[in-house]
Tab-separated table of C-alpha atoms and ligand atoms in Angstrom:
chain	number	residue	atom	x	y	z
E	1	MET	CA	37.264	105.952	-19.666
E	2	PRO	CA	39.075	102.586	-20.127
E	3	LYS	CA	42.640	102.377	-18.868
E	4	ILE	CA	45.245	102.800	-21.622
E	5	THR	CA	48.209	100.419	-21.637
E	6	ALA	CA	51.207	100.406	-23.993
E	7	ALA	CA	51.148	97.291	-26.176
E	8	ILE	CA	54.078	96.033	-28.224
E	9	THR	CA	52.541	95.838	-31.714
E	10	ALA	CA	55.663	94.992	-33.743
E	11	VAL	CA	59.219	93.840	-33.142
E	12	GLN	CA	62.251	93.748	-35.420
E	13	GLY	CA	65.943	93.013	-34.975
E	14	TYR	CA	69.170	93.429	-36.873
E	15	VAL	CA	72.559	91.769	-36.440
E	16	PRO	CA	75.587	92.433	-38.636
E	17	GLU	CA	76.882	89.744	-40.997
E	18	TYR	CA	80.341	89.114	-39.566
E	19	VAL	CA	80.423	86.103	-37.201
E	20	LEU	CA	83.210	85.962	-34.598
E	21	THR	CA	83.381	82.337	-33.453
E	22	ASN	CA	84.995	80.913	-30.328
E	23	LYS	CA	87.499	79.219	-32.661
E	24	GLU	CA	88.572	82.576	-34.071
E	25	LEU	CA	88.874	84.001	-30.538
E	26	GLU	CA	91.215	81.110	-29.706
E	27	GLN	CA	93.645	82.636	-32.237
E	28	MET	CA	93.353	86.085	-30.592
E	29	VAL	CA	93.538	85.358	-26.822
E	30	ASP	CA	94.427	82.466	-24.509
E	31	THR	CA	91.001	80.815	-24.363
E	32	ASN	CA	89.135	77.815	-25.750
E	33	ASP	CA	85.677	76.932	-26.986
E	34	GLU	CA	85.017	74.509	-24.113
E	35	TRP	CA	85.752	77.170	-21.429
E	36	ILE	CA	83.623	79.832	-23.149
E	37	VAL	CA	80.622	77.551	-23.739
E	38	SER	CA	80.661	75.990	-20.259
E	39	ARG	CA	81.203	79.301	-18.380
E	40	THR	CA	78.937	81.564	-20.503
E	41	GLY	CA	76.856	79.595	-23.056
E	42	ILE	CA	78.252	81.702	-25.929
E	43	LYS	CA	79.342	80.025	-29.194
E	44	GLU	CA	79.589	83.011	-31.503
E	45	ARG	CA	78.763	86.703	-31.709
E	46	ARG	CA	78.229	89.257	-34.522
E	47	LEU	CA	80.538	92.212	-35.186
E	48	LEU	CA	79.831	95.379	-37.150
E	49	LYS	CA	82.836	95.913	-39.401
E	50	GLY	CA	83.751	98.835	-41.642
E	51	LYS	CA	84.882	102.419	-41.333
E	52	ASP	CA	82.628	104.998	-39.623
E	53	GLN	CA	79.941	102.450	-38.760
E	54	GLY	CA	78.242	103.270	-35.437
E	55	SER	CA	75.409	101.709	-33.437
E	56	SER	CA	72.907	103.767	-35.459
E	57	VAL	CA	73.657	101.656	-38.561
E	58	MET	CA	72.103	98.624	-36.848
E	59	ALA	CA	69.331	100.615	-35.138
E	60	ILE	CA	68.280	102.177	-38.462
E	61	GLU	CA	67.980	98.737	-40.084
E	62	ALA	CA	65.885	97.467	-37.159
E	63	VAL	CA	63.609	100.544	-37.135
E	64	LYS	CA	63.171	100.552	-40.935
E	65	GLY	CA	62.170	96.878	-40.771
E	66	LEU	CA	59.770	97.618	-37.925
E	67	ILE	CA	58.025	100.416	-39.843
E	68	LYS	CA	57.696	98.229	-42.940
E	69	LYS	CA	56.399	95.259	-40.957
E	70	ARG	CA	53.681	97.322	-39.238
E	71	GLY	CA	52.876	99.080	-42.520
E	72	ILE	CA	52.931	102.593	-41.087
E	73	ASP	CA	54.120	105.922	-42.442
E	74	PRO	CA	57.318	107.009	-40.605
E	75	LYS	CA	55.712	110.441	-40.224
E	76	GLU	CA	53.213	108.864	-37.776
E	77	ILE	CA	55.990	108.170	-35.273
E	78	GLU	CA	55.946	110.647	-32.413
E	79	LEU	CA	58.884	109.559	-30.250
E	80	ILE	CA	62.034	107.436	-30.655
E	81	ILE	CA	63.975	106.365	-27.558
E	82	CYS	CA	67.345	104.723	-28.166
E	83	ALA	CA	68.928	102.645	-25.399
E	84	THR	CA	72.687	102.497	-25.899
E	85	VAL	CA	76.047	102.677	-24.125
E	86	THR	CA	77.839	103.010	-27.450
E	87	PRO	CA	76.219	106.063	-29.082
E	88	ASP	CA	77.583	107.088	-32.484
E	89	MET	CA	78.888	110.258	-30.824
E	90	THR	CA	78.778	111.683	-27.298
E	91	PHE	CA	76.332	114.174	-28.785
E	92	PRO	CA	73.947	114.502	-30.510
E	93	ALA	CA	71.825	111.590	-29.359
E	94	THR	CA	71.808	108.519	-31.605
E	95	ALA	CA	67.980	108.729	-31.573
E	96	ASN	CA	68.274	111.907	-33.683
E	97	ILE	CA	70.422	110.146	-36.276
E	98	ILE	CA	67.939	107.269	-36.410
E	99	SER	CA	64.840	109.461	-36.758
E	100	SER	CA	66.180	111.428	-39.712
E	101	ALA	CA	67.474	108.272	-41.462
E	102	VAL	CA	64.088	106.533	-41.244
E	103	GLY	CA	62.084	109.635	-42.225
E	104	ALA	CA	60.409	110.079	-38.826
E	105	THR	CA	60.309	113.803	-39.366
E	106	ASN	CA	57.452	114.436	-36.927
E	107	SER	CA	59.181	112.719	-34.008
E	108	TRP	CA	61.439	113.826	-31.191
E	109	GLY	CA	63.783	111.538	-29.312
E	110	TYR	CA	66.674	110.955	-26.995
E	111	ASP	CA	69.070	108.275	-25.747
E	112	ILE	CA	68.969	106.390	-22.451
E	113	ASN	CA	72.118	104.916	-20.950
E	114	ALA	CA	71.399	102.238	-18.363
E	115	ALA	CA	73.946	99.665	-19.611
E	116	CYS	CA	72.444	96.181	-19.899
E	117	SER	CA	69.147	97.372	-18.390
E	118	GLY	CA	68.885	100.145	-20.981
E	119	PHE	CA	66.145	98.501	-23.030
E	120	LEU	CA	63.976	97.901	-19.942
E	121	PHE	CA	64.433	101.463	-18.661
E	122	SER	CA	63.615	102.815	-22.140
E	123	LEU	CA	60.571	100.578	-22.575
E	124	VAL	CA	59.066	101.783	-19.296
E	125	THR	CA	59.840	105.408	-20.186
E	126	GLY	CA	58.260	105.057	-23.638
E	127	SER	CA	55.193	103.294	-22.236
E	128	LYS	CA	54.421	106.262	-19.967
E	129	PHE	CA	53.868	108.574	-22.957
E	130	ILE	CA	51.328	106.072	-24.327
E	131	GLU	CA	49.607	105.482	-20.957
E	132	ALA	CA	49.271	109.248	-20.451
E	133	GLY	CA	47.321	109.409	-23.712
E	134	GLN	CA	49.850	111.819	-25.210
E	135	PHE	CA	51.235	109.615	-28.006
E	136	LYS	CA	49.969	106.764	-30.195
E	137	LYS	CA	53.233	105.559	-31.795
E	138	VAL	CA	56.476	105.304	-29.825
E	139	ILE	CA	59.539	103.358	-30.955
E	140	VAL	CA	61.992	101.954	-28.421
E	141	VAL	CA	65.221	100.665	-29.940
E	142	GLY	CA	68.175	99.084	-28.154
E	143	ALA	CA	71.442	99.182	-30.108
E	144	ASP	CA	75.037	98.578	-29.129
E	145	LYS	CA	78.285	98.199	-31.004
E	146	MET	CA	80.081	96.603	-28.075
E	147	SER	CA	83.054	95.760	-30.313
E	148	SER	CA	83.900	99.495	-30.232
E	149	ILE	CA	84.707	99.326	-26.483
E	150	VAL	CA	86.021	95.752	-26.182
E	151	ASP	CA	89.736	95.024	-25.817
E	152	TYR	CA	90.376	92.044	-28.121
E	153	THR	CA	93.569	91.212	-26.186
E	154	ASP	CA	91.594	90.722	-22.926
E	155	ARG	CA	90.215	87.195	-22.645
E	156	SER	CA	87.904	88.019	-19.743
E	157	THR	CA	85.745	90.497	-21.710
E	158	SER	CA	86.372	89.872	-25.430
E	159	ILE	CA	84.542	86.535	-25.333
E	160	LEU	CA	81.354	88.032	-23.886
E	161	PHE	CA	80.146	90.826	-26.128
E	162	GLY	CA	78.670	91.231	-29.601
E	163	ASP	CA	76.973	93.900	-31.750
E	164	GLY	CA	73.266	94.074	-32.524
E	165	ALA	CA	70.011	96.029	-32.330
E	166	GLY	CA	66.326	95.400	-31.754
E	167	ALA	CA	63.291	97.665	-31.865
E	168	VAL	CA	59.667	97.572	-30.751
E	169	LEU	CA	56.659	99.730	-31.584
E	170	LEU	CA	54.395	100.770	-28.698
E	171	GLU	CA	50.754	101.636	-29.341
E	172	PRO	CA	47.771	102.246	-27.027
E	173	ASN	CA	45.616	99.301	-25.965
E	174	THR	CA	42.401	99.322	-23.937
E	175	GLU	CA	41.901	95.534	-23.640
E	176	GLY	CA	44.521	94.896	-20.963
E	177	PHE	CA	47.448	93.924	-23.196
E	178	GLY	CA	50.967	95.344	-23.125
E	179	ILE	CA	53.215	96.570	-20.343
E	180	LEU	CA	51.305	95.887	-17.145
E	181	ASP	CA	53.897	96.427	-14.409
E	182	SER	CA	57.586	97.109	-13.846
E	183	ILE	CA	60.190	97.227	-11.098
E	184	LEU	CA	63.374	99.131	-11.962
E	185	LYS	CA	66.382	99.633	-9.700
E	186	SER	CA	69.827	101.217	-9.708
E	187	ASP	CA	72.740	101.363	-7.278
E	188	GLY	CA	75.697	103.586	-8.128
E	189	SER	CA	78.018	101.744	-5.742
E	190	GLY	CA	78.293	99.122	-8.505
E	191	VAL	CA	80.343	101.525	-10.639
E	192	THR	CA	83.627	100.221	-9.171
E	193	HIS	CA	83.028	96.747	-10.615
E	194	LEU	CA	81.965	97.646	-14.160
E	195	HIS	CA	82.786	100.831	-16.061
E	196	GLN	CA	84.749	102.533	-18.818
E	197	LYS	CA	87.625	104.409	-17.166
E	198	ALA	CA	88.279	107.140	-19.731
E	199	GLY	CA	86.476	108.948	-22.510
E	200	GLY	CA	83.961	110.774	-20.322
E	201	SER	CA	84.245	114.195	-18.674
E	202	ARG	CA	86.058	112.830	-15.621
E	203	ARG	CA	88.926	111.494	-17.735
E	204	PRO	CA	88.672	112.913	-21.245
E	205	PRO	CA	90.550	110.847	-23.833
E	206	THR	CA	94.274	111.576	-24.172
E	207	HIS	CA	97.187	109.668	-25.711
E	208	GLU	CA	97.917	108.449	-22.195
E	209	THR	CA	94.410	107.060	-21.553
E	210	VAL	CA	94.327	105.359	-24.937
E	211	ASP	CA	97.785	103.807	-24.414
E	212	ALA	CA	96.576	102.525	-21.035
E	213	LYS	CA	93.506	101.028	-22.775
E	214	GLU	CA	91.190	102.974	-20.497
E	215	HIS	CA	88.588	103.443	-23.237
E	216	TYR	CA	87.711	99.740	-23.053
E	217	ILE	CA	85.244	97.946	-20.748
E	218	TYR	CA	86.612	97.344	-17.266
E	219	GLN	CA	84.788	94.487	-15.538
E	220	GLU	CA	85.436	92.514	-12.351
E	221	GLY	CA	83.617	89.482	-13.722
E	222	GLN	CA	83.202	87.445	-10.557
E	223	ALA	CA	81.899	90.361	-8.489
E	224	VAL	CA	79.421	91.375	-11.205
E	225	PHE	CA	78.340	87.760	-11.570
E	226	LYS	CA	77.394	87.503	-7.870
E	227	PHE	CA	75.360	90.732	-7.942
E	228	ALA	CA	73.758	89.772	-11.275
E	229	VAL	CA	72.606	86.317	-10.168
E	230	LYS	CA	70.981	87.737	-7.049
E	231	GLY	CA	69.658	90.970	-8.579
E	232	MET	CA	68.031	89.422	-11.646
E	233	ALA	CA	66.512	86.488	-9.755
E	234	ASP	CA	65.256	88.685	-6.879
E	235	VAL	CA	63.577	91.295	-9.081
E	236	SER	CA	61.977	88.643	-11.319
E	237	ALA	CA	60.534	86.855	-8.280
E	238	GLU	CA	59.450	90.208	-6.812
E	239	ILE	CA	57.387	91.238	-9.848
E	240	MET	CA	55.688	87.812	-9.854
E	241	GLU	CA	54.814	88.030	-6.148
E	242	LYS	CA	53.614	91.630	-6.506
E	243	ASN	CA	51.172	90.560	-9.241
E	244	ASN	CA	50.286	87.178	-7.750
E	245	LEU	CA	51.805	85.313	-10.713
E	246	LYS	CA	52.974	81.706	-10.292
E	247	GLY	CA	55.448	79.814	-12.512
E	248	ASP	CA	52.544	78.203	-14.392
E	249	ASP	CA	51.130	81.641	-15.272
E	250	ILE	CA	54.330	82.691	-17.057
E	251	SER	CA	54.706	81.738	-20.724
E	252	TRP	CA	58.181	83.195	-21.263
E	253	LEU	CA	61.146	84.626	-19.407
E	254	VAL	CA	62.838	87.158	-21.699
E	255	PRO	CA	66.186	87.623	-19.980
E	256	HIS	CA	69.141	89.864	-20.707
E	257	GLN	CA	71.749	87.600	-22.330
E	258	ALA	CA	74.956	88.156	-20.298
E	259	ASN	CA	75.681	84.626	-19.104
E	260	LYS	CA	73.635	81.419	-19.434
E	261	ARG	CA	74.345	80.610	-15.784
E	262	ILE	CA	72.722	83.897	-14.643
E	263	ILE	CA	69.688	83.176	-16.853
E	264	ASP	CA	69.326	79.598	-15.551
E	265	ALA	CA	69.498	80.774	-11.912
E	266	THR	CA	66.772	83.364	-12.608
E	267	ALA	CA	64.491	80.815	-14.303
E	268	GLN	CA	64.971	78.358	-11.445
E	269	ARG	CA	64.020	81.001	-8.882
E	270	MET	CA	60.865	81.780	-10.898
E	271	GLY	CA	59.914	78.100	-11.085
E	272	LEU	CA	60.250	77.938	-14.886
E	273	ASP	CA	61.665	75.062	-16.895
E	274	GLU	CA	64.063	75.540	-19.781
E	275	SER	CA	61.341	75.429	-22.452
E	276	LYS	CA	60.035	78.813	-21.215
E	277	ILE	CA	63.355	80.678	-21.459
E	278	MET	CA	64.138	82.790	-24.503
E	279	MET	CA	67.809	82.198	-25.236
E	280	ASN	CA	69.993	83.333	-28.128
E	281	ILE	CA	73.223	84.051	-26.207
E	282	GLN	CA	74.863	81.140	-28.070
E	283	ARG	CA	74.549	83.073	-31.360
E	284	TYR	CA	74.861	86.742	-30.376
E	285	GLY	CA	76.639	86.929	-26.982
E	286	ASN	CA	75.880	90.019	-24.891
E	287	THR	CA	74.701	92.858	-27.153
E	288	THR	CA	73.892	95.024	-24.063
E	289	SER	CA	70.811	97.112	-25.038
E	290	GLY	CA	70.024	94.761	-27.923
E	291	THR	CA	69.570	91.445	-26.097
E	292	ILE	CA	65.919	91.617	-25.030
E	293	PRO	CA	64.385	92.930	-28.296
E	294	LEU	CA	66.580	90.473	-30.244
E	295	CYS	CA	65.090	87.653	-28.138
E	296	LEU	CA	61.528	88.895	-28.802
E	297	TRP	CA	62.355	89.039	-32.518
E	298	ASP	CA	63.800	85.507	-32.587
E	299	TYR	CA	60.850	84.004	-30.675
E	300	GLU	CA	58.038	86.171	-32.109
E	301	SER	CA	56.506	83.328	-34.144
E	302	GLN	CA	56.065	81.274	-30.937
E	303	LEU	CA	54.280	84.044	-29.012
E	304	LYS	CA	50.514	83.915	-28.567
E	305	LYS	CA	48.014	86.633	-27.684
E	306	GLY	CA	47.603	86.689	-23.903
E	307	ASP	CA	51.024	85.141	-23.095
E	308	ASN	CA	52.549	86.507	-19.883
E	309	LEU	CA	56.174	87.551	-20.423
E	310	ILE	CA	58.669	88.611	-17.767
E	311	LEU	CA	61.461	90.760	-19.215
E	312	SER	CA	64.437	90.853	-16.850
E	313	ALA	CA	67.943	92.359	-16.868
E	314	PHE	CA	70.988	93.245	-14.781
E	315	GLY	CA	73.937	95.371	-15.815
E	316	GLY	CA	76.410	98.188	-15.307
E	317	GLY	CA	75.557	100.913	-12.837
E	318	PHE	CA	74.484	98.685	-11.263
E	319	THR	CA	71.056	98.779	-12.910
E	320	TRP	CA	68.461	96.043	-12.943
E	321	GLY	CA	64.758	95.401	-13.290
E	322	ALA	CA	61.829	93.348	-14.516
E	323	ILE	CA	58.754	94.121	-16.625
E	324	TRP	CA	55.506	92.169	-16.896
E	325	VAL	CA	54.121	92.203	-20.452
E	326	LYS	CA	50.889	90.585	-21.642
E	327	TRP	CA	51.497	89.880	-25.337
E	328	GLY	CA	48.828	91.503	-27.468
E	329	HIS	CA	49.092	90.085	-31.005
Z	1	ACO	N1	89.243	81.545	-21.238
Z	1	ACO	C1	89.883	80.722	-20.374
Z	1	ACO	N2	90.053	81.027	-19.075
Z	1	ACO	C2	89.569	82.204	-18.635
Z	1	ACO	C3	88.917	83.105	-19.486
Z	1	ACO	C4	88.770	82.747	-20.834
Z	1	ACO	N3	88.151	83.536	-21.740
Z	1	ACO	N4	88.541	84.183	-18.773
Z	1	ACO	C5	88.956	83.975	-17.521
Z	1	ACO	N5	89.582	82.784	-17.439
Z	1	ACO	C6	90.181	82.166	-16.266
Z	1	ACO	C7	90.566	83.176	-15.203
Z	1	ACO	O1	91.827	83.747	-15.454
Z	1	ACO	C8	90.551	82.311	-13.961
Z	1	ACO	O2	91.752	81.586	-13.896
Z	1	ACO	P1	92.492	81.308	-12.482
Z	1	ACO	O3	91.491	80.511	-11.699
Z	1	ACO	O4	93.692	80.561	-12.883
Z	1	ACO	O5	92.729	82.670	-11.926
Z	1	ACO	C9	89.420	81.327	-14.235
Z	1	ACO	O6	89.226	81.311	-15.657
Z	1	ACO	C10	88.122	81.694	-13.576
Z	1	ACO	O7	87.867	83.088	-13.843
Z	1	ACO	P2	86.573	83.823	-13.304
Z	1	ACO	O8	86.638	85.271	-13.673
Z	1	ACO	O9	86.376	83.452	-11.884
Z	1	ACO	O10	85.477	83.101	-14.201
Z	1	ACO	P3	83.922	83.136	-14.030
Z	1	ACO	O11	83.415	81.774	-13.889
Z	1	ACO	O12	83.478	84.163	-13.037
Z	1	ACO	O13	83.451	83.633	-15.472
Z	1	ACO	C11	82.611	85.658	-16.499
Z	1	ACO	C12	83.849	84.908	-15.939
Z	1	ACO	C13	82.107	84.857	-17.665
Z	1	ACO	C14	83.052	87.040	-16.940
Z	1	ACO	C15	81.544	85.727	-15.398
Z	1	ACO	O14	82.119	86.198	-14.208
Z	1	ACO	C16	80.369	86.625	-15.744
Z	1	ACO	O15	79.573	86.284	-16.590
Z	1	ACO	N6	80.208	87.759	-15.050
Z	1	ACO	C17	79.020	88.596	-15.159
Z	1	ACO	C18	78.987	89.362	-16.456
Z	1	ACO	C19	77.757	90.259	-16.446
Z	1	ACO	O16	76.651	89.853	-16.157
Z	1	ACO	N7	77.950	91.543	-16.733
Z	1	ACO	C20	76.850	92.483	-16.634
Z	1	ACO	C21	76.380	92.895	-17.928
Z	1	ACO	S1	77.596	93.733	-18.878
Z	1	ACO	C22	77.123	95.412	-19.001
Z	1	ACO	O17	76.342	95.883	-18.252
Z	1	ACO	C23	77.810	96.266	-20.036
């Protein structure tokens, strides 16, 4: 029997309308456009505004678009995995909210929280159900409303993050296309450098925790930067070596969009020039679980059947990893 791989057969993204520019941030915190662009590469980011609007709002739009694009009946979908660190509610899973809103009434689903590596961890998890021959249609969606956990009086984090979602459809392939290999890693000692202090079971939210702004992202930027540069470059080089891939064999690096300097260091280590890097950080900032599918969506028209893609990320946990994908359509 031929080996079954999980191919990405459709991709769709969604970003909210509101654009928060560096200029507008200059009115909110002590920062300037020149500093933000030179230190991060970000020019603007999108924000989901409005009452009672959670990450699912963006995920639902992305998944609905995906279903329409592929021309399938939502009832054919068997599994929906949602990568997010900003679920609509602690429970139930955001995947449940998405599946009922899109009419995927024959599916089951759950959320995966692996911070900025969430989409990669979810993609590998989803691919296993296809490879095992159990399912024929799995949706993996990454969605984060980072503006819900960003302190807009803190210049070190407010400039970085944005809201957005992206989704892919996985289907079986027997011609060698799709997700061909992955290396995923996590190290809980990284928690001290990047976390949300309150809101979980260790420190449930109280007036005191909210007053102390402990429900916002806490990040030691410089420390995370050092780990991220090394972790993302190392794992991207490792997956190439493991599969005997040289720089010339790679068509695209699809990196998590946290900081342009981290992305450039990774590409340099892989021996790739700038023309092979998918980059949209200038428009969306860091949308956490959304960055990688949003890149695939933006660059989809430039992808060719047989292209070798390396998807790579580093984020809170720490978590990091790389996936080798052979594009199949
Ligand atoms: N505008 C102007 N000045 C600023 C700003 C700002 N927005 N932010 C910080 N500064 C100042 C600092 O106060 C500091 O001033 P000082 O030298 O007088 O003390 C100076 O700029 C340098 O600050 P650093 O923190 O050293 O700046 P750095 O070059 O490290 O950039 C950044 C900060 C952008 C946060 C960077 O460290 C970074 O990208 N870190 C990694 C982020 C990341 O990858 N996170 C993982 C994913 S997120 C997730 O998983 C949810």
